[in-house]
Short mmCIF file of C-alpha atoms in Angstrom, two decimals:
data_model
loop_
_atom_site.label_atom_id
_atom_site.label_comp_id
_atom_site.label_asym_id
_atom_site.label_seq_id
_atom_site.Cartn_x
_atom_site.Cartn_y
_atom_site.Cartn_z
CA MET A 1 -49.29 -87.25 50.33
CA GLY A 2 -46.76 -88.09 47.59
CA VAL A 3 -46.44 -84.43 46.64
CA ALA A 4 -45.96 -83.39 50.27
CA GLY A 5 -43.26 -85.99 50.72
CA GLY A 6 -41.54 -84.84 47.56
CA ASP A 7 -41.72 -81.19 48.66
CA GLU A 8 -40.23 -82.09 52.05
CA ARG A 9 -37.45 -84.06 50.41
CA SER A 10 -36.62 -81.26 47.97
CA THR A 11 -36.59 -78.74 50.83
CA THR A 12 -34.17 -80.91 52.81
CA GLU A 13 -31.91 -81.35 49.80
CA ARG A 14 -31.96 -77.62 49.13
CA VAL A 15 -31.12 -76.75 52.75
CA LEU A 16 -28.20 -79.21 52.70
CA THR A 17 -27.00 -77.69 49.42
CA LEU A 18 -27.22 -74.24 51.02
CA LEU A 19 -25.17 -75.47 53.98
CA GLY A 20 -22.53 -76.84 51.62
CA LEU A 21 -22.31 -73.50 49.82
CA LEU A 22 -21.93 -71.58 53.08
CA GLN A 23 -19.09 -73.93 54.11
CA GLN A 24 -17.28 -73.34 50.82
CA ARG A 25 -16.97 -69.55 50.88
CA HIS A 26 -16.72 -66.84 53.51
CA VAL A 27 -19.61 -64.63 52.29
CA TRP A 28 -22.49 -65.11 49.83
CA THR A 29 -25.00 -62.48 48.82
CA GLY A 30 -28.69 -63.36 48.83
CA PRO A 31 -29.01 -63.11 45.02
CA GLU A 32 -25.93 -65.33 44.54
CA LEU A 33 -27.40 -68.06 46.73
CA ALA A 34 -30.81 -67.74 45.09
CA ASP A 35 -29.20 -68.13 41.67
CA ARG A 36 -27.20 -71.19 42.76
CA LEU A 37 -30.24 -72.85 44.33
CA GLY A 38 -32.72 -71.83 41.64
CA VAL A 39 -35.10 -70.21 44.12
CA THR A 40 -36.15 -66.72 45.18
CA PRO A 41 -34.26 -64.61 47.77
CA ARG A 42 -37.29 -65.05 50.06
CA THR A 43 -36.83 -68.85 49.96
CA VAL A 44 -33.13 -68.37 50.74
CA ARG A 45 -34.08 -66.38 53.85
CA ARG A 46 -36.44 -69.16 54.96
CA ASP A 47 -33.78 -71.83 54.42
CA VAL A 48 -31.25 -69.76 56.37
CA GLU A 49 -33.72 -69.65 59.25
CA ARG A 50 -34.07 -73.47 59.04
CA LEU A 51 -30.29 -73.81 59.39
CA ARG A 52 -30.30 -71.50 62.41
CA LYS A 53 -32.92 -73.68 64.11
CA LEU A 54 -30.64 -76.67 63.51
CA GLY A 55 -27.85 -74.90 65.38
CA TYR A 56 -25.84 -73.42 62.51
CA PRO A 57 -24.91 -69.78 63.27
CA VAL A 58 -25.64 -68.12 59.92
CA HIS A 59 -24.99 -64.38 60.10
CA ALA A 60 -26.51 -61.83 57.74
CA GLY A 61 -24.84 -58.49 56.96
CA LEU A 62 -26.39 -55.47 55.28
CA GLY A 63 -24.94 -52.95 52.84
CA VAL A 64 -21.81 -53.14 50.69
CA GLY A 65 -19.82 -56.24 51.50
CA GLY A 66 -22.76 -57.72 53.35
CA GLY A 67 -24.32 -61.10 52.82
CA TYR A 68 -24.67 -64.48 54.49
CA ARG A 69 -21.76 -66.16 56.23
CA LEU A 70 -21.42 -69.21 58.46
CA GLY A 71 -19.91 -68.31 61.83
CA PRO A 72 -18.36 -70.44 64.59
CA GLY A 73 -20.82 -72.00 67.01
CA GLN A 74 -20.69 -73.42 70.52
CA ASP A 75 -21.09 -76.99 69.25
CA LEU A 76 -19.40 -78.72 66.33
CA PRO A 77 -22.07 -79.27 63.64
CA PRO A 78 -21.78 -81.83 60.83
CA LEU A 79 -19.65 -80.81 57.86
CA LEU A 80 -20.55 -81.38 54.23
CA LEU A 81 -17.57 -82.51 52.13
CA ASP A 82 -17.29 -82.92 48.39
CA ASP A 83 -15.39 -85.90 46.93
CA GLU A 84 -11.97 -84.22 46.86
CA GLU A 85 -12.37 -82.83 50.38
CA ALA A 86 -13.45 -86.22 51.74
CA ILE A 87 -10.41 -87.97 50.19
CA ALA A 88 -8.00 -85.31 51.46
CA THR A 89 -9.51 -85.47 54.95
CA ALA A 90 -9.36 -89.27 55.10
CA VAL A 91 -5.73 -89.42 53.95
CA SER A 92 -4.77 -86.73 56.48
CA LEU A 93 -6.50 -88.70 59.23
CA LEU A 94 -4.62 -91.81 58.17
CA ALA A 95 -1.38 -89.88 58.57
CA GLY A 96 -2.47 -88.76 62.05
CA ALA A 97 -3.42 -92.31 63.01
CA GLY A 98 -0.02 -93.45 61.81
CA GLY A 99 1.71 -91.27 64.35
CA ALA A 100 2.63 -88.14 62.39
CA VAL A 101 1.25 -85.96 65.17
CA ALA A 102 2.08 -86.82 68.78
CA GLY A 103 -1.03 -87.73 70.74
CA ALA A 104 -3.33 -87.40 67.73
CA GLY A 105 -3.47 -91.08 66.76
CA ASP A 106 -6.53 -92.08 68.79
CA ALA A 107 -8.58 -89.00 67.89
CA ALA A 108 -7.62 -89.34 64.22
CA LEU A 109 -8.70 -92.98 64.20
CA ARG A 110 -12.07 -92.17 65.80
CA ALA A 111 -12.71 -89.49 63.20
CA LEU A 112 -11.56 -91.80 60.43
CA THR A 113 -14.00 -94.55 61.42
CA LYS A 114 -16.86 -92.04 61.41
CA LEU A 115 -15.87 -90.83 57.95
CA ASP A 116 -15.32 -94.36 56.63
CA ARG A 117 -18.83 -95.36 57.72
CA VAL A 118 -20.47 -92.82 55.40
CA LEU A 119 -17.86 -92.72 52.63
CA PRO A 120 -19.15 -93.92 49.24
CA THR A 121 -17.53 -97.12 47.95
CA ARG A 122 -15.91 -95.31 45.03
CA LEU A 123 -14.14 -92.91 47.42
CA ARG A 124 -13.22 -95.61 49.92
CA HIS A 125 -11.14 -97.38 47.27
CA GLU A 126 -9.34 -94.13 46.42
CA VAL A 127 -8.56 -93.48 50.09
CA ARG A 128 -7.12 -96.97 50.55
CA ALA A 129 -4.98 -96.53 47.44
CA LEU A 130 -3.69 -93.11 48.48
CA SER A 131 -2.95 -94.26 52.03
CA GLY A 132 -0.20 -96.47 50.62
CA SER A 133 1.74 -93.35 49.68
CA VAL A 134 1.85 -92.04 53.27
CA GLU A 135 5.19 -92.77 54.96
CA PHE A 136 7.17 -91.26 57.83
CA PHE A 137 10.85 -90.46 57.55
CA ASP A 138 11.41 -90.81 61.29
CA GLY A 139 10.23 -94.43 61.35
CA GLY A 140 6.85 -93.73 62.94
CA ARG A 141 4.76 -96.65 64.03
CA ALA A 142 5.03 -100.13 62.60
CA PRO A 143 3.02 -100.03 59.34
CA VAL A 144 -0.50 -101.43 59.58
CA ASP A 145 -3.21 -101.99 57.01
CA PRO A 146 -5.54 -98.96 57.35
CA GLY A 147 -8.47 -101.19 56.37
CA ALA A 148 -7.67 -103.54 59.25
CA LEU A 149 -7.36 -100.62 61.64
CA MET A 150 -10.74 -99.22 60.64
CA THR A 151 -12.38 -102.66 60.73
CA LEU A 152 -11.17 -103.21 64.30
CA ALA A 153 -12.14 -99.69 65.38
CA GLY A 154 -15.61 -100.22 63.95
CA ALA A 155 -15.93 -103.61 65.70
CA CYS A 156 -14.97 -101.99 69.02
CA ARG A 157 -17.55 -99.27 68.46
CA ASP A 158 -20.35 -101.60 67.34
CA GLU A 159 -19.52 -104.32 69.92
CA VAL A 160 -19.35 -107.15 67.36
CA GLU A 161 -16.97 -110.08 67.24
CA ALA A 162 -13.83 -109.90 65.11
CA GLY A 163 -11.50 -112.50 63.64
CA PHE A 164 -7.96 -112.47 62.25
CA GLY A 165 -4.94 -114.61 61.59
CA TYR A 166 -2.21 -114.26 64.23
CA PRO A 167 1.18 -116.00 64.62
CA SER A 168 1.66 -118.24 67.65
CA GLY A 169 4.88 -118.59 69.63
CA THR A 170 6.09 -121.18 67.12
CA GLY A 171 5.32 -118.89 64.18
CA GLU A 172 2.26 -120.83 63.05
CA VAL A 173 -0.57 -118.51 61.99
CA ARG A 174 -3.86 -119.43 63.64
CA ARG A 175 -7.32 -117.92 63.40
CA ARG A 176 -8.32 -115.97 66.51
CA ARG A 177 -11.89 -115.07 67.51
CA VAL A 178 -12.20 -112.13 69.86
CA GLU A 179 -14.53 -109.61 71.41
CA PRO A 180 -12.65 -106.37 70.62
CA TYR A 181 -12.63 -103.75 73.36
CA ARG A 182 -10.08 -101.00 72.66
CA LEU A 183 -7.34 -100.05 70.22
CA VAL A 184 -4.26 -98.74 72.04
CA ALA A 185 -1.51 -96.71 70.36
CA SER A 186 2.06 -96.70 71.65
CA ASP A 187 4.91 -94.63 70.30
CA ARG A 188 5.70 -97.42 67.81
CA ARG A 189 2.71 -99.76 67.36
CA TRP A 190 -1.06 -100.24 67.44
CA TYR A 191 -2.44 -102.90 69.81
CA LEU A 192 -5.89 -104.39 70.24
CA LEU A 193 -7.16 -105.26 73.71
CA ALA A 194 -9.75 -108.00 73.29
CA PHE A 195 -11.35 -110.94 75.07
CA ASP A 196 -10.02 -114.08 73.39
CA LEU A 197 -12.97 -116.42 73.01
CA ASP A 198 -10.85 -119.54 72.49
CA ARG A 199 -8.63 -118.89 75.52
CA ASP A 200 -11.39 -117.41 77.68
CA ASP A 201 -9.21 -114.51 78.85
CA TRP A 202 -8.11 -110.99 77.98
CA ARG A 203 -5.27 -110.65 75.48
CA SER A 204 -3.46 -107.85 73.66
CA PHE A 205 -2.56 -108.25 69.98
CA ARG A 206 -0.24 -106.30 67.71
CA VAL A 207 -2.26 -105.02 64.75
CA ASP A 208 0.73 -105.12 62.39
CA ARG A 209 0.95 -108.91 62.94
CA MET A 210 -2.70 -109.55 62.02
CA THR A 211 -3.85 -110.92 58.67
CA GLU A 212 -7.30 -111.25 57.09
CA VAL A 213 -9.01 -109.03 59.66
CA SER A 214 -12.79 -109.22 59.58
CA ALA A 215 -15.74 -108.16 61.70
CA ARG A 216 -18.86 -110.27 62.21
CA THR A 217 -22.44 -109.17 62.76
CA TRP A 218 -22.64 -111.18 65.98
CA ARG A 219 -22.97 -108.70 68.87
CA PHE A 220 -21.65 -109.41 72.35
CA ALA A 221 -22.43 -108.14 75.83
CA ARG A 222 -19.59 -105.93 77.02
CA ARG A 223 -17.57 -107.49 79.85
CA THR A 224 -15.87 -105.77 82.75
CA ALA A 225 -12.51 -105.00 81.18
CA PRO A 226 -9.12 -104.02 82.57
CA ASP A 227 -7.72 -100.56 81.92
CA ALA A 228 -6.79 -100.88 78.24
CA ALA A 229 -3.70 -98.68 78.15
CA ALA A 230 -2.28 -100.04 81.43
CA TYR A 231 -2.93 -103.66 80.44
CA VAL A 232 -1.27 -103.30 77.06
CA GLN A 233 1.70 -101.37 78.44
CA GLU A 234 2.32 -103.92 81.19
CA GLY A 235 2.14 -106.72 78.65
CA VAL A 236 4.58 -105.04 76.26
CA ALA A 237 7.02 -104.05 79.00
CA SER A 238 6.86 -107.16 81.17
CA ARG A 239 4.55 -110.11 80.54
CA VAL A 240 5.94 -111.06 77.14
CA TYR A 241 9.40 -111.73 78.64
CA ALA A 242 10.73 -114.79 80.45
CA HIS A 243 11.55 -112.76 83.57
CA GLN A 244 9.63 -109.95 85.27
CA ALA A 245 11.18 -107.65 87.85
CA ARG A 246 10.01 -104.92 90.21
CA PHE A 247 12.21 -102.17 91.62
CA LEU A 248 11.71 -99.35 94.09
CA VAL A 249 13.57 -96.42 92.53
CA HIS A 250 14.55 -93.42 94.65
CA ALA A 251 13.37 -90.76 92.20
CA PRO A 252 10.01 -89.17 91.31
CA ALA A 253 7.86 -91.07 88.82
CA GLY A 254 7.88 -88.15 86.40
CA THR A 255 11.68 -88.10 86.33
CA VAL A 256 11.94 -91.83 85.65
CA ARG A 257 9.21 -91.80 82.98
CA ALA A 258 11.24 -89.21 81.08
CA GLN A 259 14.27 -91.55 81.14
CA ILE A 260 12.75 -94.83 80.00
CA PRO A 261 10.33 -95.55 77.10
CA ALA A 262 6.79 -96.59 78.00
CA SER A 263 7.30 -99.77 75.98
CA ALA A 264 10.29 -100.72 78.18
CA ALA A 265 8.86 -100.30 81.67
CA VAL A 266 5.77 -99.41 83.70
CA VAL A 267 6.45 -96.60 86.19
CA ARG A 268 4.07 -96.20 89.14
CA PRO A 269 4.34 -93.42 91.73
CA ARG A 270 4.85 -94.55 95.31
CA GLU A 271 5.82 -91.62 97.52
CA LYS A 272 6.76 -88.09 96.49
CA GLU A 273 10.38 -88.92 95.75
CA ARG A 274 10.12 -92.64 94.91
CA CYS A 275 8.41 -94.84 92.36
CA GLU A 276 7.96 -98.48 91.41
CA VAL A 277 9.36 -99.72 88.12
CA LEU A 278 8.04 -102.90 86.51
CA CYS A 279 9.92 -104.29 83.53
CA GLY A 280 10.88 -107.57 81.94
CA ALA A 281 13.65 -109.21 79.96
CA ASP A 282 14.83 -112.62 78.83
CA ASP A 283 18.00 -112.08 80.88
CA LEU A 284 17.92 -110.78 84.47
CA ASP A 285 21.30 -109.07 84.10
CA PHE A 286 19.87 -107.00 81.25
CA VAL A 287 16.90 -105.76 83.26
CA LEU A 288 19.23 -105.02 86.17
CA MET A 289 21.53 -102.92 83.99
CA ARG A 290 18.55 -101.04 82.58
CA VAL A 291 17.56 -99.83 86.04
CA LEU A 292 21.18 -99.26 87.09
CA LEU A 293 21.78 -96.94 84.15
CA LEU A 294 18.93 -94.68 85.25
CA GLY A 295 21.42 -93.23 87.73
CA HIS A 296 19.20 -93.37 90.84
CA GLY A 297 19.37 -95.42 94.00
CA PHE A 298 17.05 -98.43 93.92
CA GLU A 299 15.96 -101.56 95.75
CA VAL A 300 14.97 -104.95 94.32
CA LEU A 301 11.39 -105.94 95.17
CA ASP A 302 11.00 -109.02 92.94
CA PRO A 303 12.18 -111.64 92.15
CA PRO A 304 14.34 -112.69 95.15
CA GLU A 305 17.05 -114.22 92.96
CA LEU A 306 17.70 -110.81 91.47
CA VAL A 307 19.29 -109.75 94.76
CA GLU A 308 22.02 -112.37 94.23
CA ARG A 309 22.54 -111.08 90.69
CA CYS A 310 23.03 -107.60 92.14
CA HIS A 311 25.87 -108.83 94.34
CA ALA A 312 27.45 -110.77 91.48
CA LEU A 313 27.23 -107.75 89.19
CA ALA A 314 28.71 -105.49 91.88
CA GLU A 315 31.69 -107.83 92.28
CA ARG A 316 32.30 -107.85 88.53
CA LEU A 317 32.16 -104.06 88.39
CA LEU A 318 34.56 -103.73 91.31
CA SER A 319 36.89 -106.19 89.69
CA ALA A 320 36.80 -104.31 86.41
CA GLY A 321 37.54 -101.08 88.25
CA THR A 322 40.66 -102.42 89.96
CA THR A 323 43.66 -100.85 88.26
CA ALA A 324 47.00 -102.57 87.93
CA SER A 325 50.07 -100.57 88.86
CA VAL A 326 51.26 -98.57 85.94
CA VAL A 327 54.99 -98.42 85.31
CA ALA A 328 56.04 -95.09 83.93
CA PRO A 329 58.13 -95.41 80.76
CA ASP A 330 61.83 -94.72 81.07
CA THR A 331 62.78 -91.26 80.07
CA GLU A 332 66.21 -90.31 78.84
CA GLU A 333 67.82 -87.46 80.70
CA THR A 334 69.14 -84.61 78.64
#
C-alpha cells in the first residue's frame, strides 16, 4: 500500500511538472520532455493523456517542428507559476485593484485573494514589500493597505467576522466588529459594506480609514443585504451630509450621469427624458447650485424648504444681473 501511494504521488508530481513545462514554452519535443522529467517518451505520452482527461488541450504535432504544445481550451484551467511569476502577477493585480485599469479593480481583487490564499509565506512578504512601490501619477484611489484589502476580501468570501479600528465623528478611534458582505470600489476609494454588530445595522466603511484589520474564525449566517454598490453610493453622495435633497431633472439619466461624479450624486431614471437626482451637502445652497450648473430644467422634490432657497437664489441672481447705466467717457472732437 505504501509503495502504491508513493507511486501515485510521484505520478501526480510528474504530471504537474509536465504541465508547468508546457506552460513555459510554446513547443516541446517528446525527447526533450522525457529528458526533463527523467522518464521514457512512452511515459510522457501517458502523462499527456492524463492532462487531456483533466481538460488541458495538449496538441501533438508530427515531423520537423512538431512536438507537444498546450493550446487554448473552452474553460480556464489552473495555471502553475514559479516564484518570480507569482510575485509579478500579484504586484500587477495590486496595481489593478488600486485603480490603474478602469473597471478592473473588483476582478483584480478577486484574483488576488485567490492567489494570496495559496502563496507561500516567503513570497507573500515579498509581494507586500513590492506593493509599496506601486503608485499612480493621476492620483488613483486613496491608498489602502493591500494586506487589509485582502483580509477583508477573504472575510467576505469565507463569511467570517472581521474587526478593525475606525474613527468616530469626534475623531476617536474605536474597535468595530462586523459581518463583512462586499467590498465596493469607487473611482477614488474602497468601501466595505458590512453589518455592524455593535449598532445592529448595515454600515459602509472607508478601507483607507481602517487600522489593525483582522479576520476571525467565527462564521456567520449571511443576512439579507441591500444592494452593495447602491447602498455605498447613496451613503457617499447623500447620507453622510447634514442635508439630503431630491430633484427631478429634465434630462435623460445617461446624460446627467456623464455630468456629475458617482460620488457626488445618485441618478435614477424616471421617464425617457427625465431622471431623479439624489445628493447631499452641508449647505442647501451648495447642493442647489450643483444641480443648477447641470444646465437642465429641474424641479425640487425634497426637502420643502429648498423651494424657498430657490426663490432667494433667483432673486440674488436677478439682482446681480441688473446693470447700472453706463456713462460713456467724454471724447475730444478733432
